[in-house]
Amino acid sequence: LPVSAALFDRFLSTPEMVDAFGAPALVGHMLAFEAALARAQADEGMMTTADASTIASACRIEPIDIEALVADGIVAGTLAVPLVRRLTAAVACVDPHAAGQVHRGATSQDVIDTAMVLATRGALAVIDADLARLVDALLATARRHIDTPMLARTLLQPALVTSVGFKLAGWIGPLVRSRQRLRTAAAAALKLQLGGAVGTLASMDGHGPAVAQRMATALGLPVTTPFSCWQTQRDEWVALGCEVGVLCGSLGKIAKDIALCAQAEIGEMAEPVATAAGASRGGSSAMPHKRNPVAAMTAIAASMRAPQRVAALLATMTQEHERGLGNWQAELAEWPGLFLSAHGSVRALADAAPGLAIDAARMRANIDALQGLVFAEAAAAVLAQHVGKAGAHALLEACSQQVIAGRRHLREVVGERVAADAALSKSIAPAALEAAFDADAVAARAGSLAAGRLDGLLPVHMALG
Amino acid sequence: LPVSAALFDRFLSTPEMVDAFGAPALVGHMLAFEAALARAQADEGMMTTADASTIASACRIEPIDIEALVADGIVAGTLAVPLVRRLTAAVACVDPHAAGQVHRGATSQDVIDTAMVLATRGALAVIDADLARLVDALLATARRHIDTPMLARTLLQPALVTSVGFKLAGWIGPLVRSRQRLRTAAAAALKLQLGGAVGTLASMDGHGPAVAQRMATALGLPVTTPFSCWQTQRDEWVALGCEVGVLCGSLGKIAKDIALCAQAEIGEMAEPVATAAGASRGGSSAMPHKRNPVAAMTAIAASMRAPQRVAALLATMTQEHERGLGNWQAELAEWPGLFLSAHGSVRALADAAPGLAIDAARMRANIDALQGLVFAEAAAAVLAQHVGKAGAHALLEACSQQVIAGRRHLREVVGERVAADAALSKSIAPAALEAAFDADAVAARAGSLAAGRLDGLLPVHMALG
Amino acid sequence: LPVSAALFDRFLSTPEMVDAFGAPALVGHMLAFEAALARAQADEGMMTTADASTIASACRIEPIDIEALVADGIVAGTLAVPLVRRLTAAVACVDPHAAGQVHRGATSQDVIDTAMVLATRGALAVIDADLARLVDALLATARRHIDTPMLARTLLQPALVTSVGFKLAGWIGPLVRSRQRLRTAAAAALKLQLGGAVGTLASMDGHGPAVAQRMATALGLPVTTPFSCWQTQRDEWVALGCEVGVLCGSLGKIAKDIALCAQAEIGEMAEPVATAAGASRGGSSAMPHKRNPVAAMTAIAASMRAPQRVAALLATMTQEHERGLGNWQAELAEWPGLFLSAHGSVRALADAAPGLAIDAARMRANIDALQGLVFAEAAAAVLAQHVGKAGAHALLEACSQQVIAGRRHLREVVGERVAADAALSKSIAPAALEAAFDADAVAARAGSLAAGRLDGLLPVHMALG
Amino acid sequence: LPVSAALFDRFLSTPEMVDAFGAPALVGHMLAFEAALARAQADEGMMTTADASTIASACRIEPIDIEALVADGIVAGTLAVPLVRRLTAAVACVDPHAAGQVHRGATSQDVIDTAMVLATRGALAVIDADLARLVDALLATARRHIDTPMLARTLLQPALVTSVGFKLAGWIGPLVRSRQRLRTAAAAALKLQLGGAVGTLASMDGHGPAVAQRMATALGLPVTTPFSCWQTQRDEWVALGCEVGVLCGSLGKIAKDIALCAQAEIGEMAEPVATAAGASRGGSSAMPHKRNPVAAMTAIAASMRAPQRVAALLATMTQEHERGLGNWQAELAEWPGLFLSAHGSVRALADAAPGLAIDAARMRANIDALQGLVFAEAAAAVLAQHVGKAGAHALLEACSQQVIAGRRHLREVVGERVAADAALSKSIAPAALEAAFDADAVAARAGSLAAGRLDGLLPVHMALG
């Protein structure tokens, strides 16, 4: 069977997703639409059950030469026309009368949009499964390191101390919410398309809505009442695409954090060096120290591509009248790439997350290397109770200069200052000052907040299966 | 007061939206944050009520020189730092001690994100009000012309006959759904930002979550439990932006349809030539026949700009660690433009919709000009019952060629063929054939479906206020 | 051989372009790189000629299982590593020593970027050939209809009269300039990539620049002095991508104009209904009057997709240090799609242009249908010489109202006014007034300007081959 | 005067650029167009010199109430109509006859596009000046540190050793090329717009091309022969925008590298902590160790926004017929933002570059911290001459494992292995092995390549002024 994705798209995706939107899958879904249409019309008395069976039996992917189909589709201006032609011919071999019933009252867009819906439903299921797996792994790590101190960093500079659990809670929240919002968006968007030539189901002899209901049921899609097609009303469809884009952004943020923490000079996190199957990942034979964060790489790539895909989908929404010229077709072509990227990203991180190494010692060392300066704000708060905010600030500034100039720890420098000042040393207990420099305590407070968040997220995550 | 939008941005937007995200409004919201913070901290016993009152009293926009603020902000790398500095100085003039309590435990991002939330809340209210007005006007027109026949067009070519009501139901549905989805997205996204330097509320002495609850209540924002800040978790925020982008797409589709129908050669719709205030719109003195669809122009412009804004928001989601470097700032700068565009679009269409002219006679004339060919499918269906689908198709194809070659109507040509064939003329009643060419009947069937859709949409729309 | 493009990408592209960036082609180019590298190193004395020959002989695509290659590449984090592993193994079967020389001193990015350059070179040649064909066809039509009057339209409303030649000169100019700018951009961008692990050619024993020169020559790429690799300097590469994006925009404009002119109610242009091979294009059996502008559809789709691809390329430019994490890989994946779209667009229009039908009678009828109003400005200019601009304008406004109210021609109404006014009728010769309404004369003046433009463009076009 | 940019746009831009595209500047350029038009028409005998002088004298920005102008422009559908109305009224106060000559034969788009061209010309000059300053500063640093060893990093992992000069040469090249390409693109794009209502200069009595030549000369724009307007041929204009986008990408890459090198744990580079005027930059009073890379922040923000702006420009290229509906207006609105971002980026880096701190000692320490592993490839190359590539590779792999497990340097471990092997120790001179680990030598080789590149870039840079 032909593989339907470009080389570097595949490199950044997964076989499942390549298959989900592959030509065979899409053509298969198109044929499933035709079969369901015939059966529904038979049930509504628009054709005989025999004709419907004949048609449904002919809805097989095997005889379709996809190369020729594409070539004919380019000439026809739609892939559905040559497919229906082939199907009709196949039916005609068995029963010429039944051939006259093929694709009755439907239009190209009905077939193709529904096929995309079916492919997307499958794609989302695969994405959600890996997303759940990723959340599980991150939850486990977050719980394990709920209070482990690590540097928080803002504008790529160390700021204060936080905890690994707090950081990971920040990763997990958007993922759980994405699972939820994707469900909601999918429930609205994954609908049968059936409108006939201009959306009015004009050639269904009034049976249109009933046929649509039967088809939706047969294909496992929601029955919408009142009947509604969405040939040039793409808002729910594109809103689903937006959610996939948002997911890629949230995953990209995690990936970037991992990659930054995995820098040799920081060394706080590392992707696993082997796949579950034991194959070596991200290594370089020529550079033995290299441990390339290839899962992060894939997720970052997705986060750079998805925004543009979403933009393309939004740009195609202005579809003229009852079927767009070029914009519908552009939307069809842009849609799968978004899912290829998204699943590549989710899969890469879900595979890496269980083996994500957290180097607590290195985290501690990186905190220590800042000589207590990351606790300056906390120390100032202690002093401020006695010398006022301005005074405390001035004192800390002086101490910090001393720390930066020398190689000493801020705790010592401040301690000396306090000790040297009678008033201060009387009012400030050494333990209070010491506490301001206690990374564990700071991390534990962050961890406590994180635990609360995780407790809030868990039931949502569990409820999503 | 300075106007805070570029010339052509303003041209495509509204004064309300320019103001909503204007520098004075944003700085005002930032000061409102500081006031609410001080009061909440006083209520939690972190400062005296007197200090909080002093701070809150100093939170006034008037003394702020916005030019100087921006210049200082560029140097500082954030606008919040020089604002807090000014506020602190203002408080210090009244009470030096209170000055030490300003902005306590908060970070620049807390102030700025919350200010953006408050501005966005106001912006969404204005957008929704105009959107409701637009839906009302379109509903009225759709009801008035529920069965009026007009050409449906696919790929910019006439296809079959539909009804004005059906077409407009297709415009209205996405707008009502956008109202709904925007509410849902806003409920999730419009949250207080309060995390302190790295999100852990480290300098709030354990009162952080309680302060956040009080502030949220004071600012009319939802109280989130467990406490949650979103400094680098932008999924709900960007998802809201996506919904605004989707709205622009749905509006752009309407605008494009109007503009296409307003082409002189089609002439089926026209924007009103005067504003509500009576000013002439879209006219050209040099070209008296010109009646430029300027509302459509504005909405189309928005539909071309919004996708890229959404892409920019998505691209900035990968914010590093606990505060992004460049991406957060890029997001702040991209956000308002999306709303400027969106409201320009909604407002333009809401103003034009009540006066949107529907030329039913011209619609009929355009149908007639196609000499019955748009009914070929329906006629074939009638014939197919007697000569089979293939036979009917062949017959219609021959008749159509004749129609295209000559200047006659397909109804006549087919009628003659039927009359000339003894078998056919026996089995096909002239009335049945005639009915296939009945634009009114076709439109009425479409209108009936449309009425069902409108009935489904109305309660949703009404419930949204 | 596997087909390497998604279904709807293929539908909007061409077999040539699908092949140009297909997995077999890219892997083939990667092997060509390895062969050229070995030979160049042998020529520089870095290995024996025998080893180089052994390596070059093993650089064959046939034994490569692309499915397995992709799977291994995902694990390795690059497609080059498993390819080099396979090549090394193949060489080792023949000569273990030579196996040690494979890929010496090169890095994954060298192989892959150079493969993309070679694929792009071929792609651009195909695009240019079709672009030249399109320009030829449009030039012929422009010359044939250089003075044919047609309506000029602004904001989708009729404005004044222009000529077909003038309109088409406006289409052709950007295409000729794109041919030129693409050449310039390609000359800068299509360069060998050879830098070794970090761009310094560190493992080439000082022969790096000389090896690069030899390889460039062997692969038909320009020799750059001083030696320069571009591993994370993507400006020239992305600038080439931008030019492809600009081309898609220019083609999209043409396509939109054609599609708008092909609307049944306007009917001034039509795409050919058959391919060169005689196959029917864009027809609909159910709707015999339909003549879908499918070439325009393809080009419009490209114009909606290309901007986002260009944005993706630009977004990936910020590649970290000496090789990006995710952004380089994203760029690789986005690049081919831009060319798939672009060639789909060029090919569709180049195929349609020779048969593009120009309906001069319909153009004239559409002008006439406006009852002379499009000549109001010209008529006012004639009158202004005698009654001043304001007076002329007032008079024309009154006449225009009369015209719009009734069904008469502005020429008559103005003529009557002039005749009824003794002063006017004395000073204004009927012929002068008549001339203002002369569509042929107006078109001829436009045609004369157009001829000048075409004369300016032709030598540039011809010089490009 | 009103400030015409949104708050956060200004924060990421410069006062010069805000002014360059500010409402006063644009309206001023529009008036300059009208003055030049009148004078050119007088010179061609289309009006009296007195009338032209009267008009030109009235072309003053002062009396224009920009708020009211925008409000009227929204109603009219273009800003030019109310501006011309105001100008006409102003002229009429002086001389009613001259008022009849205002804006003669021109169209809104002529005025507005030309105003944008004039604003863009100024903007590009400012950008280029800062770009030249940035290149100068980087050249000086590159020369100063041409051979300073630093780690090269790929996929955010240390790879081999390079030199600061080599890295900076990689930054400088794209900037010099951008200067060059921007000149070329500007020369093509910065052209007078003068076409009249539909591009045919129909109301210029045949003097159109001559008037255009005179106007171009007067406004300092190139005279194009044959006459050419570009009302819906935006290729050269958008191609210029693309170049600005490419520049933002190249600057963003530099900024990202700086920010990554400025991470506390890496500490190899730092932005200056004070502006030229002595103001503190990027500091945080609460976190004394923070030294936020705010110049990088601004440039990174631009690199995330520019791609979407370019996409918007490309998306608007498909302007219908002789003037687009919505797309032209969208282009106008998107254009300035691209330049605001770009100049914010260039300025920030140009200001920071002269004070960019290079910490050579830290660079060396970071190399040393990798225990020689970054030289493994080089060491393997030495060994391979004696034990073959495979043997060398196996040996190095074993040694590397030992290095990673313990805390020793690869040089020692390999040295021991060689010493312990009689055959190896006979054939491999200790000095040869030692040389493989010589960071200075590796850096010097990179520096030598870099010097060649800089020598190639310098004359180009100098020639651009």
Coordinates of N, CA, C and O in Angstrom, one line a residue, chain C residues 137-191:
Chain C
A137 N 1.8 31.9 -22.8 CA 0.3 31.9 -23.2 C -0.4 33.2 -22.8 O -1.2 33.7 -23.6
L138 N 0.0 33.7 -21.7 CA -0.7 35.0 -21.3 C -0.3 36.1 -22.2 O -1.1 37.0 -22.6
L139 N 1.0 36.1 -22.6 CA 1.5 37.1 -23.5 C 0.7 37.1 -24.9 O 0.3 38.1 -25.4
A140 N 0.5 35.9 -25.3 CA -0.2 35.7 -26.6 C -1.7 36.3 -26.5 O -2.2 37.0 -27.3
T141 N -2.3 35.9 -25.4 CA -3.7 36.4 -25.1 C -3.7 37.9 -25.0 O -4.6 38.6 -25.5
A142 N -2.7 38.4 -24.2 CA -2.7 39.9 -24.0 C -2.5 40.6 -25.3 O -3.2 41.6 -25.6
R143 N -1.6 40.1 -26.2 CA -1.4 40.7 -27.5 C -2.7 40.7 -28.3 O -3.0 41.6 -29.0
R144 N -3.3 39.5 -28.3 CA -4.5 39.3 -29.1 C -5.6 40.2 -28.7 O -6.4 40.7 -29.5
H145 N -5.7 40.5 -27.4 CA -6.8 41.3 -26.9 C -6.2 42.6 -26.3 O -6.8 43.1 -25.3
I146 N -5.2 43.1 -26.9 CA -4.5 44.3 -26.2 C -5.5 45.4 -26.0 O -5.4 46.1 -25.0
D147 N -6.4 45.6 -27.0 CA -7.3 46.8 -26.9 C -8.8 46.4 -26.6 O -9.7 47.2 -26.7
T148 N -9.0 45.1 -26.4 CA -10.4 44.6 -26.1 C -11.0 45.3 -24.9 O -10.4 45.1 -23.8
P149 N -12.1 46.0 -25.0 CA -12.6 46.7 -23.8 C -13.2 45.7 -22.8 O -13.9 44.8 -23.1
M150 N -12.9 45.9 -21.5 CA -13.5 45.2 -20.5 C -13.6 46.1 -19.2 O -12.9 47.1 -19.1
L151 N -14.5 45.7 -18.4 CA -14.7 46.5 -17.1 C -13.5 46.3 -16.2 O -13.0 45.2 -16.0
A152 N -13.0 47.4 -15.7 CA -12.1 47.3 -14.6 C -12.9 47.3 -13.3 O -14.0 48.0 -13.3
R153 N -12.5 46.6 -12.3 CA -13.4 46.5 -11.1 C -12.5 46.8 -9.9 O -11.4 46.2 -9.7
T154 N -13.0 47.6 -9.0 CA -12.3 47.8 -7.7 C -13.3 47.5 -6.6 O -14.5 47.8 -6.7
L155 N -12.8 46.9 -5.5 CA -13.6 46.5 -4.4 C -14.8 45.6 -4.9 O -15.9 45.7 -4.3
L156 N -14.5 44.9 -5.9 CA -15.5 44.0 -6.5 C -16.7 44.7 -7.1 O -17.8 44.1 -7.2
Q157 N -16.5 45.9 -7.4 CA -17.5 46.7 -8.1 C -17.0 47.3 -9.4 O -15.8 47.6 -9.5
P158 N -17.8 47.3 -10.4 CA -17.3 47.9 -11.7 C -16.8 49.3 -11.5 O -17.4 50.1 -10.7
A159 N -15.7 49.7 -12.1 CA -15.1 51.0 -11.9 C -15.2 51.7 -13.3 O -16.1 52.4 -13.6
L160 N -14.1 51.6 -14.0 CA -14.0 52.2 -15.3 C -13.8 51.1 -16.4 O -13.8 49.9 -16.0
V161 N -13.6 51.5 -17.6 CA -13.3 50.5 -18.6 C -11.7 50.5 -18.7 O -11.0 51.5 -18.6
T162 N -11.3 49.3 -18.9 CA -9.8 49.0 -19.2 C -9.8 48.1 -20.4 O -10.8 48.0 -21.1
S163 N -8.6 47.6 -20.7 CA -8.5 46.6 -21.8 C -8.0 45.3 -21.3 O -7.4 45.2 -20.2
V164 N -8.4 44.2 -22.0 CA -7.9 42.9 -21.6 C -6.4 42.9 -21.5 O -5.8 42.3 -20.6
G165 N -5.8 43.5 -22.5 CA -4.3 43.6 -22.6 C -3.8 44.2 -21.3 O -2.8 43.8 -20.8
F166 N -4.4 45.3 -20.9 CA -3.9 46.0 -19.7 C -4.0 45.1 -18.5 O -3.1 45.0 -17.7
K167 N -5.2 44.4 -18.4 CA -5.3 43.5 -17.2 C -4.3 42.4 -17.2 O -3.7 42.1 -16.2
L168 N -4.1 41.8 -18.4 CA -3.2 40.7 -18.5 C -1.7 41.2 -18.3 O -0.9 40.4 -17.7
A169 N -1.4 42.4 -18.7 CA -0.1 42.9 -18.5 C 0.2 42.9 -16.9 O 1.3 42.7 -16.5
G170 N -0.9 43.3 -16.2 CA -0.8 43.3 -14.8 C -0.6 41.9 -14.2 O 0.0 41.7 -13.1
W171 N -1.0 40.9 -14.9 CA -0.8 39.5 -14.4 C 0.6 39.1 -14.7 O 1.3 38.3 -14.0
I172 N 1.1 39.5 -15.9 CA 2.3 38.9 -16.5 C 3.5 39.5 -15.7 O 4.5 38.8 -15.5
G173 N 3.5 40.8 -15.5 CA 4.6 41.5 -14.8 C 5.2 40.7 -13.6 O 6.4 40.4 -13.6
P174 N 4.3 40.4 -12.7 CA 4.8 39.7 -11.5 C 5.4 38.4 -11.8 O 6.3 37.9 -11.1
L175 N 4.9 37.7 -12.8 CA 5.4 36.4 -13.1 C 6.8 36.5 -13.7 O 7.7 35.7 -13.4
V176 N 7.0 37.4 -14.6 CA 8.3 37.6 -15.2 C 9.3 38.0 -14.1 O 10.4 37.4 -14.0
R177 N 8.9 38.9 -13.2 CA 9.8 39.3 -12.1 C 10.0 38.1 -11.2 O 11.1 38.0 -10.6
S178 N 9.0 37.3 -11.0 CA 9.3 36.1 -10.1 C 10.3 35.2 -10.8 O 11.2 34.6 -10.0
R179 N 10.2 35.0 -12.1 CA 11.2 34.1 -12.7 C 12.6 34.7 -12.4 O 13.5 33.9 -12.1
Q180 N 12.7 36.0 -12.5 CA 14.0 36.7 -12.3 C 14.5 36.6 -10.9 O 15.6 36.2 -10.6
R181 N 13.6 36.9 -10.0 CA 14.0 36.9 -8.6 C 14.3 35.5 -8.1 O 15.1 35.2 -7.2
L182 N 13.5 34.5 -8.6 CA 13.8 33.1 -8.2 C 15.2 32.7 -8.7 O 15.9 32.0 -7.9
R183 N 15.6 33.1 -9.8 CA 17.0 32.8 -10.3 C 18.0 33.4 -9.3 O 18.9 32.7 -8.9
T184 N 17.8 34.7 -9.0 CA 18.7 35.3 -8.1 C 18.8 34.6 -6.8 O 19.9 34.4 -6.2
A185 N 17.6 34.4 -6.2 CA 17.5 33.8 -4.9 C 18.1 32.4 -4.9 O 18.8 31.9 -4.0
A186 N 17.9 31.6 -6.0 CA 18.4 30.3 -6.1 C 19.9 30.3 -6.2 O 20.6 29.4 -5.6
A187 N 20.4 31.2 -7.0 CA 21.9 31.3 -7.1 C 22.5 31.5 -5.8 O 23.6 30.9 -5.5
A188 N 21.9 32.2 -4.9 CA 22.5 32.4 -3.6 C 22.2 31.2 -2.6 O 23.0 30.9 -1.8
A189 N 21.1 30.6 -2.8 CA 20.7 29.6 -1.8 C 21.1 28.2 -2.1 O 21.3 27.4 -1.2
L190 N 21.2 27.9 -3.4 CA 21.5 26.5 -3.8 C 23.0 26.2 -3.7 O 23.7 26.1 -4.7
K191 N 23.4 26.0 -2.4 CA 24.8 25.8 -2.2 C 25.0 24.5 -1.4 O 24.2 24.1 -0.6

